mmCIF file of C-alpha atoms in Angstrom:
data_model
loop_
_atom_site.group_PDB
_atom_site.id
_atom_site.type_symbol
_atom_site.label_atom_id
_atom_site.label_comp_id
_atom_site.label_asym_id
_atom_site.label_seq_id
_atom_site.Cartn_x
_atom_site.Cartn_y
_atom_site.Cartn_z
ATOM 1 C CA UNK A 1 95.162 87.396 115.301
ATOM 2 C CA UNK A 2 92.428 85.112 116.905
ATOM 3 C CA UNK A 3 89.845 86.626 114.698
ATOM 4 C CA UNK A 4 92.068 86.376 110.973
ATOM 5 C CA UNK A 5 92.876 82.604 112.117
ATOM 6 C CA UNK A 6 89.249 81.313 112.936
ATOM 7 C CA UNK A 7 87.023 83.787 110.968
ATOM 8 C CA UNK A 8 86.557 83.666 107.197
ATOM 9 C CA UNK A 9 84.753 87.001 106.866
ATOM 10 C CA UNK A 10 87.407 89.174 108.279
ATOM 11 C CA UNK A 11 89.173 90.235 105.299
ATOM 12 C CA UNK A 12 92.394 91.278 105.144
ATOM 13 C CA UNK A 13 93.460 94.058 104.174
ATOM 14 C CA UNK A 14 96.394 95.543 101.502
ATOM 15 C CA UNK A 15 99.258 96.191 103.116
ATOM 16 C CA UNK A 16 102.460 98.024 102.231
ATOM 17 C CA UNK A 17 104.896 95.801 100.682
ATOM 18 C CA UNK A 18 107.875 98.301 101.635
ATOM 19 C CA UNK A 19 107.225 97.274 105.324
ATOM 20 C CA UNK A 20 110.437 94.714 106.176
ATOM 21 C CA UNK A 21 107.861 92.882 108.395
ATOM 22 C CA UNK A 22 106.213 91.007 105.079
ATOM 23 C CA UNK A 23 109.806 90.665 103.529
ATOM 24 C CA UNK A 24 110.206 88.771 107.115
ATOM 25 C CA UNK A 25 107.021 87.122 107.711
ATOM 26 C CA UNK A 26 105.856 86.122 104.063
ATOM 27 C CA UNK A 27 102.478 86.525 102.417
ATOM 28 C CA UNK A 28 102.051 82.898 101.969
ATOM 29 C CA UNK A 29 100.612 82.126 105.302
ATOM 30 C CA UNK A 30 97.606 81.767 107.338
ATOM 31 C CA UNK A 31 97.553 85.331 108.689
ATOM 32 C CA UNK A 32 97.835 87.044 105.230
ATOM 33 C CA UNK A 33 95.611 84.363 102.715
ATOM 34 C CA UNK A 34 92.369 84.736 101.783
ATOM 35 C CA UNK A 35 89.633 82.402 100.300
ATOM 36 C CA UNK A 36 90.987 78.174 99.258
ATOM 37 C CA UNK A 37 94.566 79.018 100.783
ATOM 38 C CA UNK A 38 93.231 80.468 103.719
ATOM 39 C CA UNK A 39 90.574 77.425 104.184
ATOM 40 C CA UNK A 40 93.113 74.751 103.788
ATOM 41 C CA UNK A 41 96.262 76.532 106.161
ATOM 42 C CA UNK A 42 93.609 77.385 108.967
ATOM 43 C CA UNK A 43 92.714 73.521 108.967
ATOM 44 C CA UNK A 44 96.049 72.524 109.015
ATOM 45 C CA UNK A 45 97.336 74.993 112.060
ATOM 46 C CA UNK A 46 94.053 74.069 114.151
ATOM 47 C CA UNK A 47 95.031 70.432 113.391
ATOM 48 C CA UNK A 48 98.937 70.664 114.262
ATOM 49 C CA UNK A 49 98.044 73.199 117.907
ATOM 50 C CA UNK A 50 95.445 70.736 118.806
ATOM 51 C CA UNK A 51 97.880 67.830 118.482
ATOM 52 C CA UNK A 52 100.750 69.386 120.734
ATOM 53 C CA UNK A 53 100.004 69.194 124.598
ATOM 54 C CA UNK A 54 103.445 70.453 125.568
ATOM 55 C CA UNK A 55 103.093 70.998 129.332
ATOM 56 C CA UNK A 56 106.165 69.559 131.157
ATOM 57 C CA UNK A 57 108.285 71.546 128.696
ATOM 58 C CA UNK A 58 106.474 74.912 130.030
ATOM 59 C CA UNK A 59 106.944 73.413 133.682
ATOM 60 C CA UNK A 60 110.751 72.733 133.179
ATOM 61 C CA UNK A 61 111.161 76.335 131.970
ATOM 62 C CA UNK A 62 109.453 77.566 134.845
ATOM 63 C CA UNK A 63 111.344 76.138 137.145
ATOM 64 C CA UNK A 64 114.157 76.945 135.256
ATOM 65 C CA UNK A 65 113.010 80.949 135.522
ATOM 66 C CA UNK A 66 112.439 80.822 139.215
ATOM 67 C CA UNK A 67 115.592 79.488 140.189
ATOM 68 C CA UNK A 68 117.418 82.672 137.543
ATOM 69 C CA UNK A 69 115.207 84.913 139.601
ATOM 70 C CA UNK A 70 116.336 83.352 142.766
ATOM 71 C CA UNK A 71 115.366 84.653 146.223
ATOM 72 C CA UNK A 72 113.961 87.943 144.506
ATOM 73 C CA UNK A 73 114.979 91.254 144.677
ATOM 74 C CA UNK A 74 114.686 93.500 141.963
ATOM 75 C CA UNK A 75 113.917 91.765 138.448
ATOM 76 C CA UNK A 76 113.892 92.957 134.746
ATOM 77 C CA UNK A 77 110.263 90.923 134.469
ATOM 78 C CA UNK A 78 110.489 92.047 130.956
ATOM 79 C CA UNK A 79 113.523 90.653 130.027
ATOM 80 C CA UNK A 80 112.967 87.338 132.194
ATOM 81 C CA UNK A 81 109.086 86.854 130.122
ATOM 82 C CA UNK A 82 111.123 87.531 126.863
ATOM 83 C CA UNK A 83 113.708 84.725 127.512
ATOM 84 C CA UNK A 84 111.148 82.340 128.972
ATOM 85 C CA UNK A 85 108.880 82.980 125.781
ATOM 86 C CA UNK A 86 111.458 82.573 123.399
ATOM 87 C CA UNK A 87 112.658 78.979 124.992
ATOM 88 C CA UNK A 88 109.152 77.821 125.559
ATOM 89 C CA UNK A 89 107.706 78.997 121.657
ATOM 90 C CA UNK A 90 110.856 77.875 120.027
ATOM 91 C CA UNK A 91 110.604 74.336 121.528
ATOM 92 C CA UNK A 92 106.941 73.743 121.147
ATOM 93 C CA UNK A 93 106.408 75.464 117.915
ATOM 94 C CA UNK A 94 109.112 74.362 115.830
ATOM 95 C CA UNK A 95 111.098 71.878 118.401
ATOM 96 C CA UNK A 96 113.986 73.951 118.431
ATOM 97 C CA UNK A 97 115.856 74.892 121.906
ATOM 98 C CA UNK A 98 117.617 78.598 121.564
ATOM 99 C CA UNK A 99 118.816 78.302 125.427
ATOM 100 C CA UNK A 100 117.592 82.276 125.860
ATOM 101 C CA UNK A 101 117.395 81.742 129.692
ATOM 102 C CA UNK A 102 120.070 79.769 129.839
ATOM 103 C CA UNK A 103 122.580 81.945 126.942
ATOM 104 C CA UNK A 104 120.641 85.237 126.472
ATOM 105 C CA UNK A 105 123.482 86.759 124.530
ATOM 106 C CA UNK A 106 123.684 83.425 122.210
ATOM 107 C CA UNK A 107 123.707 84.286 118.405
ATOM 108 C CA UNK A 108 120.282 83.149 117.453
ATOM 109 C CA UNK A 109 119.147 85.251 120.294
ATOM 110 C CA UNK A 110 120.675 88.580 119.986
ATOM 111 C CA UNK A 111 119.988 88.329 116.171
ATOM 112 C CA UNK A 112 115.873 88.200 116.482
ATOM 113 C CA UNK A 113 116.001 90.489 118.797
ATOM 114 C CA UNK A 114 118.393 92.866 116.258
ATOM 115 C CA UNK A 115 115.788 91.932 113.348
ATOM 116 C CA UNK A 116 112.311 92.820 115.464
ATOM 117 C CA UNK A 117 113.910 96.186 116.274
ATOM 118 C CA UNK A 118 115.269 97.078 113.642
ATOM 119 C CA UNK A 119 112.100 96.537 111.627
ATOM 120 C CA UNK A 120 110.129 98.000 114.355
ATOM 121 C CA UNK A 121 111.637 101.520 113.698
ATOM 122 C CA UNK A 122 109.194 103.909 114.175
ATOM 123 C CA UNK A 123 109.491 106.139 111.150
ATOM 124 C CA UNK A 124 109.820 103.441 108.735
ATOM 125 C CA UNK A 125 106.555 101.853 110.508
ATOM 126 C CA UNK A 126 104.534 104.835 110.107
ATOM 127 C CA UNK A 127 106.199 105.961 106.507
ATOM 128 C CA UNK A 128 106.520 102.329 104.820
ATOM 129 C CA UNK A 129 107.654 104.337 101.375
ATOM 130 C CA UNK A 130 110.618 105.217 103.655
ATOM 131 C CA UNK A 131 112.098 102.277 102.653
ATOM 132 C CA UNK A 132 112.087 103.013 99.081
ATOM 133 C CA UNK A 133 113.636 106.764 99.326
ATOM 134 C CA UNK A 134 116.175 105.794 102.070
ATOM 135 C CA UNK A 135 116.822 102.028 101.855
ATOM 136 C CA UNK A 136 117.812 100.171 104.676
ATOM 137 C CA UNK A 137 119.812 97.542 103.056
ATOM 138 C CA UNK A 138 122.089 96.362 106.264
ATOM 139 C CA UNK A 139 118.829 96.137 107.638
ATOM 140 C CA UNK A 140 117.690 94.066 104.667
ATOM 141 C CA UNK A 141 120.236 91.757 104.690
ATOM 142 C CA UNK A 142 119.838 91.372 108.418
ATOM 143 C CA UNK A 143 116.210 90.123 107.978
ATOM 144 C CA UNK A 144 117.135 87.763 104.739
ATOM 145 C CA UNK A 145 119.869 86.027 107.019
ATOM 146 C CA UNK A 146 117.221 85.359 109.598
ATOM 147 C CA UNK A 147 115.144 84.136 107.390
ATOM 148 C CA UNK A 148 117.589 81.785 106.078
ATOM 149 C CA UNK A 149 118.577 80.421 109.452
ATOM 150 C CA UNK A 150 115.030 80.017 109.691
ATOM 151 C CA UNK A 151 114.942 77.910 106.970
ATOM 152 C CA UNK A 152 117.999 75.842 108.038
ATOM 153 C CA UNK A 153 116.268 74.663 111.273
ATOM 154 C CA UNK A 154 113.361 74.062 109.421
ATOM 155 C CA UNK A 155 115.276 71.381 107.361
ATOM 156 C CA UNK A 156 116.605 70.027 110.616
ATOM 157 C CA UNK A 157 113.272 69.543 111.865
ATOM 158 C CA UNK A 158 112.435 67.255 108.959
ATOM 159 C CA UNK A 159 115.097 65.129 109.693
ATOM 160 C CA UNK A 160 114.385 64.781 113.324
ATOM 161 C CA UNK A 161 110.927 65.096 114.181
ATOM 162 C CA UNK A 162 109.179 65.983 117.778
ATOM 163 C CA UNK A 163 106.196 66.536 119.310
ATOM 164 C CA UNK A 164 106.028 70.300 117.806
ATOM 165 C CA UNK A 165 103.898 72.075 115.818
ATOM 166 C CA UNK A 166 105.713 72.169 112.590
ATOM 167 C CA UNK A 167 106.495 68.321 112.704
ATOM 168 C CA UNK A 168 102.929 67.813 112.238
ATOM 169 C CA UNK A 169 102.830 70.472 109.886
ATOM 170 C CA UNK A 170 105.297 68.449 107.890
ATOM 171 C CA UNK A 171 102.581 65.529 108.168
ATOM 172 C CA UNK A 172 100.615 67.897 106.030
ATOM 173 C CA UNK A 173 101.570 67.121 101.740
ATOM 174 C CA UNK A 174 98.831 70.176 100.550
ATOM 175 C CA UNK A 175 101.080 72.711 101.891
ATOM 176 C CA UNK A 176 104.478 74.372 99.756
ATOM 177 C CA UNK A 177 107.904 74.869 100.994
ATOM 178 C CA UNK A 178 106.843 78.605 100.908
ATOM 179 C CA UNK A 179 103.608 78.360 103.398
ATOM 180 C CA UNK A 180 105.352 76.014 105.913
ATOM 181 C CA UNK A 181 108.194 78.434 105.953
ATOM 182 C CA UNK A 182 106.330 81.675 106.005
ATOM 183 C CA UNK A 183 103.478 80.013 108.856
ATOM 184 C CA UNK A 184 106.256 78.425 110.360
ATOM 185 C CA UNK A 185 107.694 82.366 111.212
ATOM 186 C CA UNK A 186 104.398 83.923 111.658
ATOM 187 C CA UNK A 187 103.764 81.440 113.757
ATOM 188 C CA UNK A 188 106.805 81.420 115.997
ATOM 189 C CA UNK A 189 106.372 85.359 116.264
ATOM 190 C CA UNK A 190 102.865 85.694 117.084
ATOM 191 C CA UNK A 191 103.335 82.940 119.810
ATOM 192 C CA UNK A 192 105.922 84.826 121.312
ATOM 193 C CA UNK A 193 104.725 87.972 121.223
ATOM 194 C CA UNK A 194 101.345 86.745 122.179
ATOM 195 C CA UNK A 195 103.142 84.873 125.626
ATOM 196 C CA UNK A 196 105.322 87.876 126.431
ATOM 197 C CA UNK A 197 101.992 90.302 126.655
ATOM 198 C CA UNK A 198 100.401 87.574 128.688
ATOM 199 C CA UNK A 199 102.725 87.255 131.250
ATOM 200 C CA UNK A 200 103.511 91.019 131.199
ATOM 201 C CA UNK A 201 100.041 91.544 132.299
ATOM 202 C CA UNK A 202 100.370 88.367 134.893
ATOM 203 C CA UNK A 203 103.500 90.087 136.181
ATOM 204 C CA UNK A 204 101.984 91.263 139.690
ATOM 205 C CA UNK A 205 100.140 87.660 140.533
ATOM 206 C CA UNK A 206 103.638 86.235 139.699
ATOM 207 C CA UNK A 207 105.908 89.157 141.763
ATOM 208 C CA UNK A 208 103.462 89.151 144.802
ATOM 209 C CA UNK A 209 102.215 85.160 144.977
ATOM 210 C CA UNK A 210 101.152 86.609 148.644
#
């Protein structure tokens, strides 16, 4: 991901347009352009991350973690990095607060989750043209109503602004309604995935501070 943000010589390559993840993620963003588009969305991402220095909102939601994990005992660390992630990348990404740590069965919630694994299937990830000879269309619709919740907070975010990454995005008039929404989703994706491996891998400096 680093190396198709910063490095104009990676190319990318063709992929599958059955895959659901490109009906979820776009093509229109900095991840999946090449050449002028490319150029001009990589300046504009560097310049919108560099400009958010969210810190007390990670410290708040670790604070807020610690005192859900409580004295210890036995944890689902998985479960506790995915609600932390999704709290800390949906408020400093796109300055929106889903409450997973504090509601982890709340709508917006259970839905991603729904939508990452139901596009995540492994047959239909290693046989895209699955998709066309059995189509998934529940599944479809699934990933077209998240998109368009997406959107919706999106439209919020214009209205109230914050120190996030897609308000400053918004500062940005070379970019269409299509690339802020399809970076916007990339964006909040990759960040969360991204966090979630990280503290995965930080799990036994966090279990055994001793």
């Amino acid at each position: 991901g680093k190396q198709l943000l910063e490095n104009p010589a990676v190319r990318k390559q063709p992929q599958s347009q059955d895959m659901l993840l490109w009906r979820l993620i776009g093509q229109n963003n900095v991840f999946m352009s090449d050449g002028e588009m490319w150029r001009r969305q990589s300046r504009i991402m560097h310049d919108a991350l560099r400009q958010t220095t969210p810190i007390g909102i990670f410290t708040d939601l670790a604070r807020t973690t610690m005192g859900l994990i409580g004295q210890g005992g036995r944890v689902r660390w998985s479960d506790v990095t995915n609600r932390y992630t999704l709290d800390a990348v949906g408020t400093t990404v796109i300055g929106y607060d889903f409450e997973a740590l504090a509601r982890p069965n709340g709508s917006f919630v259970r839905r991603y989750h729904d939508v990452m694994h139901a596009i995540a299937s492994p047959a239909y990830v290693v046989f895209p043209v699955l998709e066309r000879w059995l189509p998934r269309h529940r599944v479809r619709k699934m990933v077209d109503d998240f998109v368009d919740d997406f959107v919706k907070i999106l439209h919020e975010k214009r209205r109230s602004p914050g120190n996030d990454v897609i308000t400053y995005m918004f500062q940005e008039p070379e970019m269409t309604e299509v690339e802020y929404r399809d970076n916007s989703i990339v964006t909040f994706i990759g960040g969360h995935v991204r966090t979630c491996l990280y503290l995965a891998l930080s799990a036994p400096c966090v279990a055994y501070p001793y």
